[in-house]
PDB file of C-alpha atoms in Angstrom:
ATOM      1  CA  UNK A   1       0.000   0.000   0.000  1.00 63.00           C
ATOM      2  CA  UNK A   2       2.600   2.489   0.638  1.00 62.00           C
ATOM      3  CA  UNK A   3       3.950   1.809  -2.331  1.00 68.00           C
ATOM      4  CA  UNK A   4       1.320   2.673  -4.648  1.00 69.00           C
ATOM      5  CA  UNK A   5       0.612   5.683  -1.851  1.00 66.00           C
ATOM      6  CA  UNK A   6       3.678   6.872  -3.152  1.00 68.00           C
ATOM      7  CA  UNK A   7       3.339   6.041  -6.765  1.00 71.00           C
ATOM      8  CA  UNK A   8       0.107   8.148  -6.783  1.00 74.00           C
ATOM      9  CA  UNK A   9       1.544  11.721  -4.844  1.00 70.00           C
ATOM     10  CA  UNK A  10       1.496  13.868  -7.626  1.00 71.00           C
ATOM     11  CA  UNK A  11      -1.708  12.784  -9.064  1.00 73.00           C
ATOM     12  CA  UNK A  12      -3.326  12.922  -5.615  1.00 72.00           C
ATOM     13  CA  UNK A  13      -1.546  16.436  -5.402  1.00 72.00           C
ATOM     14  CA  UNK A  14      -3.002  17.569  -8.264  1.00 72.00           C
ATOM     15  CA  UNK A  15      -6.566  16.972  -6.534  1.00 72.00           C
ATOM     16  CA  UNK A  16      -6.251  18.228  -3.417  1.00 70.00           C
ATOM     17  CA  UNK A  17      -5.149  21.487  -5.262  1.00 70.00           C
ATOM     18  CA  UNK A  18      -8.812  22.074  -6.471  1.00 68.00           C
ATOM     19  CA  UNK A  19     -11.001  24.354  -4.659  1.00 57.00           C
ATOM     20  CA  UNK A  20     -14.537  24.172  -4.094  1.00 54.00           C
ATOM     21  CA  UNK A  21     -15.239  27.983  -3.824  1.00 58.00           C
ATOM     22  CA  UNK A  22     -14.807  27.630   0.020  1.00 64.00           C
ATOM     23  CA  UNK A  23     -11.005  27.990   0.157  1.00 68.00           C
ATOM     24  CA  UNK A  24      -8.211  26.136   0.519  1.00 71.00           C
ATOM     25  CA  UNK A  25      -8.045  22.524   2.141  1.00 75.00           C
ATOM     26  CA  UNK A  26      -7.158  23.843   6.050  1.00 81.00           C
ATOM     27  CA  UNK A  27      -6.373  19.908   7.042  1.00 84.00           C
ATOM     28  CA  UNK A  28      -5.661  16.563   5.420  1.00 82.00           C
ATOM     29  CA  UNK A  29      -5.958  13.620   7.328  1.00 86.00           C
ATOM     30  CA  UNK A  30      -4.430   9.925   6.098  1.00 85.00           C
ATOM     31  CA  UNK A  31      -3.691   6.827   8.061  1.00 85.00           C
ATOM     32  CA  UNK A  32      -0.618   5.499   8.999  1.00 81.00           C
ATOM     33  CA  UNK A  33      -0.136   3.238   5.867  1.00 78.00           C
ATOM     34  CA  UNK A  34      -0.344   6.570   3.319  1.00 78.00           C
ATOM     35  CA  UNK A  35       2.206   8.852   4.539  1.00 80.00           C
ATOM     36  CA  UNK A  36       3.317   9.489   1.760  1.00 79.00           C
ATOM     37  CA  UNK A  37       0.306  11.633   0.755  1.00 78.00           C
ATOM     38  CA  UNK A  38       1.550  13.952   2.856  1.00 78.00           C
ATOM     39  CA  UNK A  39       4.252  14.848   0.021  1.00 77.00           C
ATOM     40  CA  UNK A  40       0.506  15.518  -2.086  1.00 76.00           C
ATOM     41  CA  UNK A  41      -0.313  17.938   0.796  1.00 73.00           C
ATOM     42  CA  UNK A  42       2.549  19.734   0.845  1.00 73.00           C
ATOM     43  CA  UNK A  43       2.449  20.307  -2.785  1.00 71.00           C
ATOM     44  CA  UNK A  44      -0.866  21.450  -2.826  1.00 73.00           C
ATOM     45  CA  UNK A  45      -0.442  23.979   0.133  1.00 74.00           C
ATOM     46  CA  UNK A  46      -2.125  22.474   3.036  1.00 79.00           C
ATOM     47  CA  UNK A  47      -0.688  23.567   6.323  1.00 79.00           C
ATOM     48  CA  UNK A  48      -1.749  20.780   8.598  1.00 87.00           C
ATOM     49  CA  UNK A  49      -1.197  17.672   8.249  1.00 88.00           C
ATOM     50  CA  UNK A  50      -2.550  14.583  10.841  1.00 91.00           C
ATOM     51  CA  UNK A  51      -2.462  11.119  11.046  1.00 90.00           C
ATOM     52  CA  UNK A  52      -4.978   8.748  11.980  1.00 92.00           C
ATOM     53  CA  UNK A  53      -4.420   5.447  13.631  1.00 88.00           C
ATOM     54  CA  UNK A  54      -7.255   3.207  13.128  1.00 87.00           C
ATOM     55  CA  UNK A  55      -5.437   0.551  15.995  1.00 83.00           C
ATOM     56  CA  UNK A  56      -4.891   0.515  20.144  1.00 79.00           C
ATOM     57  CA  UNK A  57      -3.163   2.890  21.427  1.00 79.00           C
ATOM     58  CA  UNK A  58      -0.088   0.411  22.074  1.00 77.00           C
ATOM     59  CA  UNK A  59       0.525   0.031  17.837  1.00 80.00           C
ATOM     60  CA  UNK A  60       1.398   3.994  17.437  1.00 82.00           C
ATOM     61  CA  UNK A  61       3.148   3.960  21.144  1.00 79.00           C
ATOM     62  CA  UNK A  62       5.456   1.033  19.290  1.00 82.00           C
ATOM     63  CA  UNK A  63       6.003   2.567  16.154  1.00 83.00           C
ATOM     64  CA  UNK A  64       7.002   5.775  17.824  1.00 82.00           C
ATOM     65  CA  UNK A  65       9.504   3.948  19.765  1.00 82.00           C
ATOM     66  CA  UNK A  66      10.513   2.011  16.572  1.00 82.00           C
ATOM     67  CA  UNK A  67      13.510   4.212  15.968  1.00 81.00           C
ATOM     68  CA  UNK A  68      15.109   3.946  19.630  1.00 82.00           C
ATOM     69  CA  UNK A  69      14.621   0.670  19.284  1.00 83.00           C
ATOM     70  CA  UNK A  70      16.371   0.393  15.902  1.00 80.00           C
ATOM     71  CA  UNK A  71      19.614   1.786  17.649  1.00 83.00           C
ATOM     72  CA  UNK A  72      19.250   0.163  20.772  1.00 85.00           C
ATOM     73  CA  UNK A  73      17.806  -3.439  20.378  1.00 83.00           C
ATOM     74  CA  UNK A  74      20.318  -5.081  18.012  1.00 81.00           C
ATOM     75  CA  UNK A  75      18.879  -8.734  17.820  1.00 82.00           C
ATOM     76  CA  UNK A  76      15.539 -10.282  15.853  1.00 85.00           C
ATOM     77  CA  UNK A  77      13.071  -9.567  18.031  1.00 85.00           C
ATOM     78  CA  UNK A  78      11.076 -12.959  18.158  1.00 84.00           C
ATOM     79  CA  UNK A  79      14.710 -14.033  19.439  1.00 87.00           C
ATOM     80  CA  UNK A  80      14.515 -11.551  22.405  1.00 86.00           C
ATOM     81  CA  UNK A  81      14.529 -13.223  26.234  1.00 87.00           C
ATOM     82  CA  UNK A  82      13.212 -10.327  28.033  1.00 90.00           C
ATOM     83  CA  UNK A  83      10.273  -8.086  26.802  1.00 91.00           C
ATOM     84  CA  UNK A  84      10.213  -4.905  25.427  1.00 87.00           C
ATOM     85  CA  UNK A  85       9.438  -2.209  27.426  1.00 86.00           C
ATOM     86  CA  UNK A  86       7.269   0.862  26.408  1.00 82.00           C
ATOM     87  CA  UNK A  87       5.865   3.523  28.801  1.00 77.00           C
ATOM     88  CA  UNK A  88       2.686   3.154  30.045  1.00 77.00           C
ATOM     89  CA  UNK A  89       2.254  -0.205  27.618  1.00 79.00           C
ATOM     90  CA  UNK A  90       2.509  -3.802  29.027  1.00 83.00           C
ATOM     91  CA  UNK A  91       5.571  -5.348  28.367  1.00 88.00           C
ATOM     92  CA  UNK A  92       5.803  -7.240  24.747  1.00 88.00           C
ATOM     93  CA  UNK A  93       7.483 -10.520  24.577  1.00 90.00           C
ATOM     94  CA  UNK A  94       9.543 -10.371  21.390  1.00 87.00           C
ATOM     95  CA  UNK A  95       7.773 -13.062  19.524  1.00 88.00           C
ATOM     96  CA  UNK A  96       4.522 -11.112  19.706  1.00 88.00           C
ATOM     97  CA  UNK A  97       6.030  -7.990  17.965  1.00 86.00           C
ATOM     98  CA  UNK A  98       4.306  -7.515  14.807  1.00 83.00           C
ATOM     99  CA  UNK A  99       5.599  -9.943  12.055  1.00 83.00           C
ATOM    100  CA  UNK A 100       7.212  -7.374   9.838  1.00 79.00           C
ATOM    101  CA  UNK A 101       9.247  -6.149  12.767  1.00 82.00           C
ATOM    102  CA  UNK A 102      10.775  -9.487  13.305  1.00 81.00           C
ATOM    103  CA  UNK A 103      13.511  -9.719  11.088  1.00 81.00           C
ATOM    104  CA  UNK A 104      15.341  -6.104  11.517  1.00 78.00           C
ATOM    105  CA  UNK A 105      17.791  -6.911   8.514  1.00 79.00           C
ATOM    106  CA  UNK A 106      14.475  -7.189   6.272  1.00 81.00           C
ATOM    107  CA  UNK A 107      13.512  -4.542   3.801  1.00 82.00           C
ATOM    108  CA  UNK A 108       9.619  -4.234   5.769  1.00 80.00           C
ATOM    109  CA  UNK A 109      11.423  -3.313   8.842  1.00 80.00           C
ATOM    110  CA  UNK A 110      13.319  -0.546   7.483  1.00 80.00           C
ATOM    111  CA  UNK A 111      10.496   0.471   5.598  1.00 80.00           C
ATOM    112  CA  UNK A 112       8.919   0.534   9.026  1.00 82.00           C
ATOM    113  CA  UNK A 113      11.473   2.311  10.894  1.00 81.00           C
ATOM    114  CA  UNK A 114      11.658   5.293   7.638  1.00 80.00           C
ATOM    115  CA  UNK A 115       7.755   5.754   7.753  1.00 81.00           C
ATOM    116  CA  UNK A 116       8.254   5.937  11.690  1.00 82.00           C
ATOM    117  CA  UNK A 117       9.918   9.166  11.088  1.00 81.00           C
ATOM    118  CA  UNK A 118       7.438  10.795   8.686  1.00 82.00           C
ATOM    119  CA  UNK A 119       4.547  10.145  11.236  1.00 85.00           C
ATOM    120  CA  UNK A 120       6.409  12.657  14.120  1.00 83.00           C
ATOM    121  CA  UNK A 121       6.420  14.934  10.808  1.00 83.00           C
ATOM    122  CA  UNK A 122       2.696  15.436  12.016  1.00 87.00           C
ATOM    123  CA  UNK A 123       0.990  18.353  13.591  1.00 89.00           C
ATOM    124  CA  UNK A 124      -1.800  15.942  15.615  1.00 90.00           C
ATOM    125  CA  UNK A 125      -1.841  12.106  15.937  1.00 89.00           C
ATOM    126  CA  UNK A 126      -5.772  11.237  16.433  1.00 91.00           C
ATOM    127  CA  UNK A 127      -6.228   7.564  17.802  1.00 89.00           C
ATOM    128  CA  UNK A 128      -9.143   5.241  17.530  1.00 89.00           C
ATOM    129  CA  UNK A 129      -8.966   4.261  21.448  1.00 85.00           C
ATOM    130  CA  UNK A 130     -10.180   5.898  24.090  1.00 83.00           C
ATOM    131  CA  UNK A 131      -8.739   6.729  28.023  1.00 81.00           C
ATOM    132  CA  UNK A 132     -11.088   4.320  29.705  1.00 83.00           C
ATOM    133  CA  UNK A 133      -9.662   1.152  27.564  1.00 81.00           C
ATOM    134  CA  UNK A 134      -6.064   2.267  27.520  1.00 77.00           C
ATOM    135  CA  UNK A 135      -5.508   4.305  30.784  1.00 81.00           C
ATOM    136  CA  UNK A 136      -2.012   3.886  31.067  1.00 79.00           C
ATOM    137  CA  UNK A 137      -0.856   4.130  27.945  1.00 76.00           C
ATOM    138  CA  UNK A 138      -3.532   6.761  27.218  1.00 78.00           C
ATOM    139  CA  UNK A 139      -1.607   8.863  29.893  1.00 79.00           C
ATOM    140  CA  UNK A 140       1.999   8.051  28.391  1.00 75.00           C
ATOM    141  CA  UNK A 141       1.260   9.366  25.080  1.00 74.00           C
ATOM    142  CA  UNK A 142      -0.831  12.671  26.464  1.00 74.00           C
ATOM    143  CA  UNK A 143       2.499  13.373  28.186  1.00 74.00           C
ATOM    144  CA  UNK A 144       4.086  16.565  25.988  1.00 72.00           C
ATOM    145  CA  UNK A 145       7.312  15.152  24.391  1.00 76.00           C
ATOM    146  CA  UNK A 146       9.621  17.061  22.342  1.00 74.00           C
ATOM    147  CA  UNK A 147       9.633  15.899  19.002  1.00 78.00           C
ATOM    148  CA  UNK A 148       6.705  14.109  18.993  1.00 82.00           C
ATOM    149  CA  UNK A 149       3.058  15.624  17.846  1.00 86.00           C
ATOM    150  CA  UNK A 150       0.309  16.266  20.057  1.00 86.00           C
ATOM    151  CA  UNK A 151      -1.508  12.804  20.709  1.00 86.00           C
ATOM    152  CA  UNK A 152      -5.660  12.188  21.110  1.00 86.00           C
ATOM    153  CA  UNK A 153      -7.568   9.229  21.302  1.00 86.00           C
ATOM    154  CA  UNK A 154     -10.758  10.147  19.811  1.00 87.00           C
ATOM    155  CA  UNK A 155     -12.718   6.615  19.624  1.00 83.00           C
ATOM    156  CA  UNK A 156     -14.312   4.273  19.202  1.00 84.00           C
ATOM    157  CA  UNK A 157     -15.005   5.084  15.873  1.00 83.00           C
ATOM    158  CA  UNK A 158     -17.581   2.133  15.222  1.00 80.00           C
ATOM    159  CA  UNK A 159     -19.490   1.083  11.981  1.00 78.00           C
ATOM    160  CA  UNK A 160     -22.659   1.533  13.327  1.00 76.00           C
ATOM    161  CA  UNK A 161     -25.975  -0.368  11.333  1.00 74.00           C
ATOM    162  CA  UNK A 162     -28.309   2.392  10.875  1.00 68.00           C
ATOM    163  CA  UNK A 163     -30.760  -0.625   8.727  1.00 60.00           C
ATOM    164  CA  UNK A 164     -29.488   0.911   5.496  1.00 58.00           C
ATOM    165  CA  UNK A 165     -27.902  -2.241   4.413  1.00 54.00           C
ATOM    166  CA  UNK A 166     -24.281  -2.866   2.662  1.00 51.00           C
TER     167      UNK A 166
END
């Protein structure tokens, strides 16, 4: 996906140029797997830019963390004996890191660890949690850290069935 994301910036640029009569766009919001638009944004003149993380609160605390841990944690994780530790998170046994973390000398987990970087490039990170479900970790990332964008959970965002069908 972020591939084609990034295949598709200066068409994508290119539309978010237009203007409906109302001025132009004031914020564009993507999810963490098209960062890349945010080139698109920045080409068309938007000022903002946020990210949304459709996961827990834990998945943006870990890929925040992803490039201190790229420095400091030099073996596979699934090979680790002790967890990681994250603030405010429960400790993750290294086999239950997310599979294209596992192998650091792969070309996913550098992938990872570059898009990493372009999501503190952010002016707001919105997350689809909320304080009640994730209280400790709710109150790590709320925590002002320099470097590092404002943080809100703002969910659940559900599907709700309003009995329109599809």
């Amino acid at each position: 996906m972020s591939e084609e994301c990034a295949c598709s910036v200066l068409a994508f640029a290119v539309v978010l140029s237009w203007s409906s009569g109302a001025g132009p766009l004031v914020v564009f919001v993507t999810d963490h797997f098209s960062v890349d638009a945010f080139d698109a944004d920045r080409v068309a003149g938007v000022r903002r830019r946020w990210l949304f993380f459709p996961d827990s609160i834990h998945a943006p605390k870990l890929f925040l963390h992803l490039p201190e841990l790229a420095a400091s944690v030099h073996d596979e994780f699934h090979d680790l004996t002790d967890p990681l530790r994250l603030p405010g998170c429960l400790p993750i046994p290294g086999p239950d890191v997310i599979p294209p973390l596992q192998v650091r000398s792969s070309p996913a987990d550098s992938l990872m660890v570059c898009v990493t970087g372009r999501f503190l490039a952010t002016n707001t990170i919105l997350i689809n949690s909320f304080q009640a479900i994730e209280p400790e970790v709710a109150m790590a990332l709320q925590q002002p850290r320099l470097g590092r964008p404002p943080m809100y959970p703002i969910g659940p965002l559900i599907l709700a069935n309003n009995g329109g069908g599809g």
